[in-house]
């Protein structure tokens, strides 16, 4: 569906329920609350829901939001590539999504109507360009939601997925009253006390090998339980080992079961993480890949370092 | 001087020596090497110098640069607000700078000719807009230098000083072959092993007060010397205490002499760091300020926390 079709769709439908993906991020929530606000502005009924409660971290996107009572007729998913990503509490919408607005090239086409731009850095960029093309009024709140979606999905315009159009949208959206630097501080420069503690523990225990070209962090069940920190705070640590200057392969070894460890491997341009993980029956992308290895921690580490040694030699 | 004047100036002068500021950053170096490359492209002689050696961290800006032998006739300073910032080895240029291209509102006007745009997020933005307006050829190298200047001075488009024109420039510059995500990874997502260790030590020893609304790190001479880490790695830690969610005032206490401590205070929108430091005879900006306090570490901390307690009560 193109932007003309989408505009007609919004004009001719009502009573919208907007679905965001589980473990929600700034893009799915930004799109959800921006679209909800625009639809209400058009005189429509609209609500936003998520598998869980909306995270406090994003409360600036929904502080003026309220739930309306009406019977949902039009189910819209935003930034949801696959209906499975809606989460276990929203399974009743599987097969029942009327419209999906997204930017993932992997979108499964599960919705009856789909607007997807796989070049777009964020679903919020698709939505912004739609509002702009159709002359739909963008309020400060909508601008704040869309800026947040674009900024968070691009790591604040840092990552490879940032396209010139993302910068153009930012240039335009920051002219609304959105306090973008406050948003960015909250999104990128602050962490929970627990998370900071976890990262600090990982950095303190990081091991370096092969002239500091390889770094390894190990996360055992014992360490996690003794820390007293919620397990969720131990997610997404895989980028830490590669954050050291000179490291070309950063490895996170996380215990799954007694003698089973999950490896997350990150590499710079110099090496292929996916090829590395294939040696252990895993796979992934060229810079980020994973695999599972059995054995004690010492055995796993030894196997891994032997392979690292081999690829670093090839590399020289 | 306006862009027309600047263009004429470049056409009618030759044998350029481009000065960058001491403790060089991405903006001064980006401007230096971009301007040097453009001038050489115009058939002029040009070199870039700094008070120190060019930092390895920025080697991607000067890997193709070579020093030319000629007698300097035109002295140009880039991103240098005050000639004192040239550094102790470049004092012979004090009073002898012919042209300055800058973006600091505080520029002292020390140069014979000055092009300054105090709204610009970076000096590299001034230079980019000049090249663009005058149709001067921008090579991939020049684009890389200018992008780096803009990205580093804005914290990758994160800080308050980011203006829409900075995003527009980024959108245009990233269409050259510059591998911007690689630049950003190097500039923002990697740290030296020593620096990472220092930050980890600081986070591990961070103290929290008043319901975690105030956090404090203490840097004694003893701790610094025992760490075995170069003193320079202990600079610029002042943003760490404020990086914890919920903290509204973050304080770094750094020992200067036996019983003299330097305070760096950072605050969120909720509090005035400058007013806080004025209570101790210091000053600064509303979100970042400093002062010096005498006493033992325990005495200093006690004085500081008493004042923090007072302003947090006012704030509620």
XYZ file of C-alpha atoms in Angstrom, chain A residues 57 147 155-168 170-172 174-175 179-182 184-186 188-193 196-197 199-201 203-204 206 208 212 239-240 242-245 247 267-269 287, chain B residues 57 147 155-168 170-172 174-175 179-182 184-186 188-193 196-197 199-201 203-204 206 208 212 239-240 242-245 247 267-269 287:
110
model
C 11.933 4.802 30.610
C 12.216 12.024 16.715
C 21.786 4.917 17.939
C 21.429 8.680 17.590
C 22.414 8.727 13.898
C 25.511 6.659 14.669
C 24.791 3.299 13.067
C 25.109 2.078 9.500
C 21.305 2.090 9.073
C 21.235 5.908 9.273
C 20.255 7.243 5.863
C 20.322 10.887 4.727
C 16.515 10.994 5.000
C 16.827 10.252 8.740
C 18.976 13.365 9.166
C 16.564 15.448 7.076
C 15.606 15.107 12.404
C 16.434 18.574 11.084
C 12.720 19.194 10.539
C 13.802 19.386 16.022
C 12.237 22.655 14.950
C 13.806 19.261 23.795
C 15.692 16.692 21.735
C 18.861 16.934 23.842
C 16.874 15.971 26.929
C 18.909 11.948 23.924
C 20.352 12.290 27.404
C 17.609 10.040 28.727
C 21.680 7.363 25.468
C 23.514 8.885 28.413
C 21.750 7.424 31.426
C 21.527 3.902 32.774
C 19.934 2.308 35.809
C 22.165 1.929 38.837
C 25.817 0.332 35.555
C 26.884 -2.130 38.278
C 28.572 -3.372 33.182
C 31.207 -2.388 35.708
C 31.474 -6.007 36.927
C 34.557 -4.699 32.539
C 36.423 -5.464 35.752
C 37.148 -8.846 31.197
C 42.337 -10.027 27.153
C 44.665 -7.393 23.443
C 28.922 -5.068 22.618
C 31.127 -4.429 25.680
C 34.434 -4.900 21.359
C 34.352 -1.433 22.921
C 38.067 -1.602 23.708
C 40.411 0.093 21.243
C 40.103 -5.393 19.991
C 33.916 -8.331 15.295
C 35.287 -5.214 13.603
C 35.622 -4.973 9.816
C 29.832 -8.498 12.580
C 42.829 8.217 17.593
C 31.576 14.888 9.026
C 28.211 14.117 20.493
C 26.847 12.519 17.323
C 23.924 14.944 17.030
C 22.965 14.311 20.637
C 23.769 17.572 22.397
C 21.846 20.820 22.698
C 24.270 22.563 20.292
C 23.005 20.415 17.394
C 21.141 22.675 14.990
C 19.054 21.615 11.993
C 21.858 22.765 9.669
C 24.164 20.182 11.297
C 21.745 17.409 10.305
C 21.417 18.814 6.787
C 25.429 15.287 7.714
C 22.750 14.150 5.255
C 24.805 15.635 2.407
C 27.288 10.947 4.202
C 26.521 10.618 0.500
C 32.048 5.061 6.093
C 30.415 7.286 8.723
C 29.358 4.370 10.925
C 32.984 3.267 11.178
C 31.249 6.906 14.779
C 32.197 3.532 16.206
C 35.773 4.738 16.581
C 31.925 7.113 20.315
C 31.865 3.370 20.940
C 35.480 2.496 21.684
C 37.771 3.427 24.530
C 41.328 2.567 25.494
C 41.754 -0.354 27.869
C 37.789 1.630 30.495
C 39.596 0.494 33.661
C 35.773 4.387 34.403
C 35.093 0.970 35.870
C 36.989 1.918 39.072
C 31.668 3.393 38.879
C 32.585 0.677 41.384
C 30.570 5.689 43.271
C 24.922 7.494 46.343
C 20.054 8.037 44.874
C 29.764 13.181 33.353
C 29.839 9.702 34.934
C 25.077 12.016 36.263
C 24.783 8.986 33.976
C 22.706 7.122 36.559
C 18.933 7.210 36.112
C 20.433 11.245 39.753
C 23.040 18.678 37.073
C 19.900 17.785 35.157
C 17.281 20.408 34.281
C 24.344 22.332 34.056
